[in-house]
PDB file of C-alpha atoms in Angstrom:
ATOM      1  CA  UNK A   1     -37.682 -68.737 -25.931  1.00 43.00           C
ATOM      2  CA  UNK A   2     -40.840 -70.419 -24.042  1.00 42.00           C
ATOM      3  CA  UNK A   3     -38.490 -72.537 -22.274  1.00 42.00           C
ATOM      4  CA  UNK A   4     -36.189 -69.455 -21.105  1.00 42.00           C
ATOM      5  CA  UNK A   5     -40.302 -67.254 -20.180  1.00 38.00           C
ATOM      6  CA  UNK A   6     -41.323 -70.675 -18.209  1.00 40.00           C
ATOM      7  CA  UNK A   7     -38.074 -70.586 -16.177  1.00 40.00           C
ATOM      8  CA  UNK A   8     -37.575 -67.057 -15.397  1.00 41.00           C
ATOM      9  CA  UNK A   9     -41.228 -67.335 -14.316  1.00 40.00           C
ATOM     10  CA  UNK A  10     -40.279 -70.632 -11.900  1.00 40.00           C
ATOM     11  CA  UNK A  11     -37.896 -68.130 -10.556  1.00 41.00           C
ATOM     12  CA  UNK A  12     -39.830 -65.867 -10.134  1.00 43.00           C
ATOM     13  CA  UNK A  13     -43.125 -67.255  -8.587  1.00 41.00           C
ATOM     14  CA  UNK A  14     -41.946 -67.546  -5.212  1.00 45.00           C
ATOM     15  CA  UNK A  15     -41.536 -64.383  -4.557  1.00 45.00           C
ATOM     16  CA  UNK A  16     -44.441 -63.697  -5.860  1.00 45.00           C
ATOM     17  CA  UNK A  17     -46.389 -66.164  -4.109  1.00 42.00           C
ATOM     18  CA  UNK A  18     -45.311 -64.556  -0.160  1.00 50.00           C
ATOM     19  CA  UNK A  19     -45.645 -60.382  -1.964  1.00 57.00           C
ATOM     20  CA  UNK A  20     -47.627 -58.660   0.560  1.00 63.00           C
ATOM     21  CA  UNK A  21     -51.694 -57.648  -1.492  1.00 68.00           C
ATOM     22  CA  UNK A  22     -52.459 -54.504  -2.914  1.00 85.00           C
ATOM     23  CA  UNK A  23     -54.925 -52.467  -1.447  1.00 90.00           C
ATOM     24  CA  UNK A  24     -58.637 -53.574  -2.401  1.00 90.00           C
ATOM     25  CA  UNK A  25     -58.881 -50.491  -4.792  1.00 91.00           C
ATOM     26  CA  UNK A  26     -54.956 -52.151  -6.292  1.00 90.00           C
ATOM     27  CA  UNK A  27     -52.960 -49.278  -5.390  1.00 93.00           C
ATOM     28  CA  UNK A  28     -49.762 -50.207  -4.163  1.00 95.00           C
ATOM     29  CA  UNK A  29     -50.081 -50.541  -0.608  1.00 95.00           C
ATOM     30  CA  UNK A  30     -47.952 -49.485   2.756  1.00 96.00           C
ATOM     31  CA  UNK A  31     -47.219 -53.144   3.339  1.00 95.00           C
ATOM     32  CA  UNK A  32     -46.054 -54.126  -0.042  1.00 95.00           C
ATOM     33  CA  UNK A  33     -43.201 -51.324  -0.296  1.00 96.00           C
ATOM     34  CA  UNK A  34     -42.243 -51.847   3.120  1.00 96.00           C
ATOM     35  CA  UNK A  35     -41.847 -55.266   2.615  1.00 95.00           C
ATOM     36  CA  UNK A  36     -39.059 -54.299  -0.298  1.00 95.00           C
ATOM     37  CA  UNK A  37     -37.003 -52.261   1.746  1.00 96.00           C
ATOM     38  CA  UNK A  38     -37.295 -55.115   3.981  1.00 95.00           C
ATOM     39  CA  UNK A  39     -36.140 -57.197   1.348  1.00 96.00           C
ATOM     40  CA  UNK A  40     -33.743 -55.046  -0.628  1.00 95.00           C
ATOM     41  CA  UNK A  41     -30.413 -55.719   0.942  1.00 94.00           C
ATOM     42  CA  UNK A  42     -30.877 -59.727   0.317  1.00 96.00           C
ATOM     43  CA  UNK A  43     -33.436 -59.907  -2.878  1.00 96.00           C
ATOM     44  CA  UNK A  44     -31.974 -58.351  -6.117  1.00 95.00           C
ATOM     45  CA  UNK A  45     -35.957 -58.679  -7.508  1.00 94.00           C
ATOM     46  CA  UNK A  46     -37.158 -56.644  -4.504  1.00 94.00           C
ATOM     47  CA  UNK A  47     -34.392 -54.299  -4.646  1.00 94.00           C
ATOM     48  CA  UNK A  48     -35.269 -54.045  -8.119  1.00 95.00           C
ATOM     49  CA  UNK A  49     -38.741 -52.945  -7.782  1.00 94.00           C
ATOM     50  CA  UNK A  50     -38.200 -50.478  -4.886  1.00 95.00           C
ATOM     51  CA  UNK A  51     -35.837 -48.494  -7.022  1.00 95.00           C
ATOM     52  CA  UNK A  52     -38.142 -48.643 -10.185  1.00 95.00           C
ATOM     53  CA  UNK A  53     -41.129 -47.874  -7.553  1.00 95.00           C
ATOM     54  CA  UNK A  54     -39.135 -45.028  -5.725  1.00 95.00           C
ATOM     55  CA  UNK A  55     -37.994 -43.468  -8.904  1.00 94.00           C
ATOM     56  CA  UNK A  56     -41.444 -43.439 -10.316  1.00 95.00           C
ATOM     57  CA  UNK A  57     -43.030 -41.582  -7.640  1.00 95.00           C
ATOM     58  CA  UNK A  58     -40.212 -39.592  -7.217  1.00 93.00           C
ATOM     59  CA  UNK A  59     -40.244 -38.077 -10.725  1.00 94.00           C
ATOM     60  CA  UNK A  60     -43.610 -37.932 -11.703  1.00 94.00           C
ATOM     61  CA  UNK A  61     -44.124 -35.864  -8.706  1.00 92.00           C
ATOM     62  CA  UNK A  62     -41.310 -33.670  -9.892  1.00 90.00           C
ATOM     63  CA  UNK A  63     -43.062 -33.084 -13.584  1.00 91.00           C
ATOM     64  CA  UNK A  64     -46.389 -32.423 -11.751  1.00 88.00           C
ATOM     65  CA  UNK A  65     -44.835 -29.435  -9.245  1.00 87.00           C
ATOM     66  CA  UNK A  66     -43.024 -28.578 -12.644  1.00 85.00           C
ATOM     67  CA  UNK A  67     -45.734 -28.409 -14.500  1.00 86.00           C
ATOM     68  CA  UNK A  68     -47.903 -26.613 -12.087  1.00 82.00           C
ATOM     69  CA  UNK A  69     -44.932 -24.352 -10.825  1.00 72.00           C
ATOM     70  CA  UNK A  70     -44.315 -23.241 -14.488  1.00 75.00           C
ATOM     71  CA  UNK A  71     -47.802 -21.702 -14.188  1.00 72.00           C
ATOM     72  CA  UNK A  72     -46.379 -19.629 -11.323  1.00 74.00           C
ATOM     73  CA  UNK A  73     -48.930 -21.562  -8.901  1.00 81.00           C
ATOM     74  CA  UNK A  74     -46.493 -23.979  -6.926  1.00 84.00           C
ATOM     75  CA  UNK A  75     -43.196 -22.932  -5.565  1.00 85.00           C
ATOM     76  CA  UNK A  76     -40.797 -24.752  -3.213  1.00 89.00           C
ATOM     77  CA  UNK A  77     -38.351 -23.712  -0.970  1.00 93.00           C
ATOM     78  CA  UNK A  78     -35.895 -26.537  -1.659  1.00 94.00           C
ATOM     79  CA  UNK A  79     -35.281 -29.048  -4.104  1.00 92.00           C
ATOM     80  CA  UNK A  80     -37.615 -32.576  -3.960  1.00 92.00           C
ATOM     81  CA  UNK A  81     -35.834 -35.636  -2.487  1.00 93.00           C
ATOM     82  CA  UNK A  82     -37.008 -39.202  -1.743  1.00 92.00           C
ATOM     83  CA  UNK A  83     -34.308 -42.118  -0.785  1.00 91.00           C
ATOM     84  CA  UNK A  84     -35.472 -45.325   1.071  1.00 91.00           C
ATOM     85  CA  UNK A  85     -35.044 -43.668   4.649  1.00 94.00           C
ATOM     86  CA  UNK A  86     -37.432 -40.859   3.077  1.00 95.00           C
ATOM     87  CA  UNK A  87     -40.144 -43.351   2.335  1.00 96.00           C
ATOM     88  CA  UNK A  88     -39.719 -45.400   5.311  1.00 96.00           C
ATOM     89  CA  UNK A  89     -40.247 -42.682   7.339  1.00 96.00           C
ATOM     90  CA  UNK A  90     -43.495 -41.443   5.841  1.00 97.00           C
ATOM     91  CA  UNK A  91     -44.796 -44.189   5.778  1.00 96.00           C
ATOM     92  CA  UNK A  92     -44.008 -45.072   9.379  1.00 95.00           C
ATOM     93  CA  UNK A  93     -45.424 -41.559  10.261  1.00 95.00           C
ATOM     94  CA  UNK A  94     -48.373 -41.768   7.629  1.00 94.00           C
ATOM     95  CA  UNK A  95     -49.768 -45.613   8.628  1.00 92.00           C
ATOM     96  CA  UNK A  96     -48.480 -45.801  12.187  1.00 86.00           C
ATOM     97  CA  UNK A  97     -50.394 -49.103  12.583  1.00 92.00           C
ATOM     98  CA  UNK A  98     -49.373 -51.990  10.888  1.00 92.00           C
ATOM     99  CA  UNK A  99     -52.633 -53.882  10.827  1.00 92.00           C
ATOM    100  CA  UNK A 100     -53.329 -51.049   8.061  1.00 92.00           C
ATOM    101  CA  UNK A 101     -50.453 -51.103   5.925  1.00 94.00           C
ATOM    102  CA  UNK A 102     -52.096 -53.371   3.357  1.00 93.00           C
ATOM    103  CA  UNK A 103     -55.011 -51.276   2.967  1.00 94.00           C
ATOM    104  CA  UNK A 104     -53.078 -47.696   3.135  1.00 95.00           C
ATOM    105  CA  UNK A 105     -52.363 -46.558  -0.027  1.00 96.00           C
ATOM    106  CA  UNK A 106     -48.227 -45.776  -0.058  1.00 96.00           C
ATOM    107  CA  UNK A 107     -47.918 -43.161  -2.928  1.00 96.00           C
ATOM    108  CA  UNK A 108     -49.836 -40.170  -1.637  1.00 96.00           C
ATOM    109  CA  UNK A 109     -48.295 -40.734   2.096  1.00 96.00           C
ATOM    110  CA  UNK A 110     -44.731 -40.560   0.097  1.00 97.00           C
ATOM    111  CA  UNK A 111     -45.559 -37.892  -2.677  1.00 95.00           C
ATOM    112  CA  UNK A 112     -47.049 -35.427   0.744  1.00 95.00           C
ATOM    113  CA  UNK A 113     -43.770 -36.158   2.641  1.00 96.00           C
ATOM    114  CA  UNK A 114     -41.531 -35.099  -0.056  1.00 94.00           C
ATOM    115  CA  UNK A 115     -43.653 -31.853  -1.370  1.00 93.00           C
ATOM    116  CA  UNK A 116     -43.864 -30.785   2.356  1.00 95.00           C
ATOM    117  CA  UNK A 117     -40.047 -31.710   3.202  1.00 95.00           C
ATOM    118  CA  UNK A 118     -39.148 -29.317  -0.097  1.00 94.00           C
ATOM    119  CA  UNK A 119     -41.189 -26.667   1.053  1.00 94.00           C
ATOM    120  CA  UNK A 120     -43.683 -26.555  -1.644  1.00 90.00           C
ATOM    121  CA  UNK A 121     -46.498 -23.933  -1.512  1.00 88.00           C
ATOM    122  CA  UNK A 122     -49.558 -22.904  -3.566  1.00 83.00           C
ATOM    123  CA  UNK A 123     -49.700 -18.981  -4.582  1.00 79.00           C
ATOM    124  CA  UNK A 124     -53.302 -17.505  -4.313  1.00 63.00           C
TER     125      UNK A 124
END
């Protein structure tokens, strides 16, 4: 068993080792998931992340508008959606300059793109 931890982590440490920082607060930052969609079509780990990362934000924003919209408080015109293009694109629009992407934060630029995309509204 240590022998099959120590080589999956071998594997693994390269990648690793050339991952783009989080931001100085650690929240997953513009840079790093921008560097897995650049990565996704050739690296089965970063592909592997982006989905698990994309999936994430996609449905624990979904429980939150749920949760809030069962109170009669949210309300959205269409259904939430996030796919790599999606996130690409807020990103691009949220942290147009690169020199920032490793010290923008990536979720809310993503989670504000796909509420306003669906339409999503407070009620007074």
């Amino acid at each position: 068993m240590a022998v099959t931890f120590a080589a999956a982590v071998a594997f693994m440490t390269p990648l690793a080792a050339i991952a783009l920082p989080s931001t100085a607060t650690g929240q997953i930052s513009v840079g790093q998931v921008m560097e897995m969609i650049e990565k996704a079509d050739t690296s089965p780990i970063a592909r592997q992340t982006l989905v698990a990362y994309v999936a994430g934000v996609g449905e624990a924003t979904g429980v939150i508008v749920d949760t809030i919209g069962s109170a009669r408080t949210v309300s959205c015109s269409k259904p939430l959606s996030l796919d790599t293009g999606s996130v690409r694109a807020a990103l691009e629009a949220g942290s147009p300059s690169q020199g920032s992407w490793s010290q923008t934060p990536a979720t809310p630029l993503i989670v504000a793109d796909m509420v306003k995309r669906a339409g999503c509204r407070t009620k007074d």
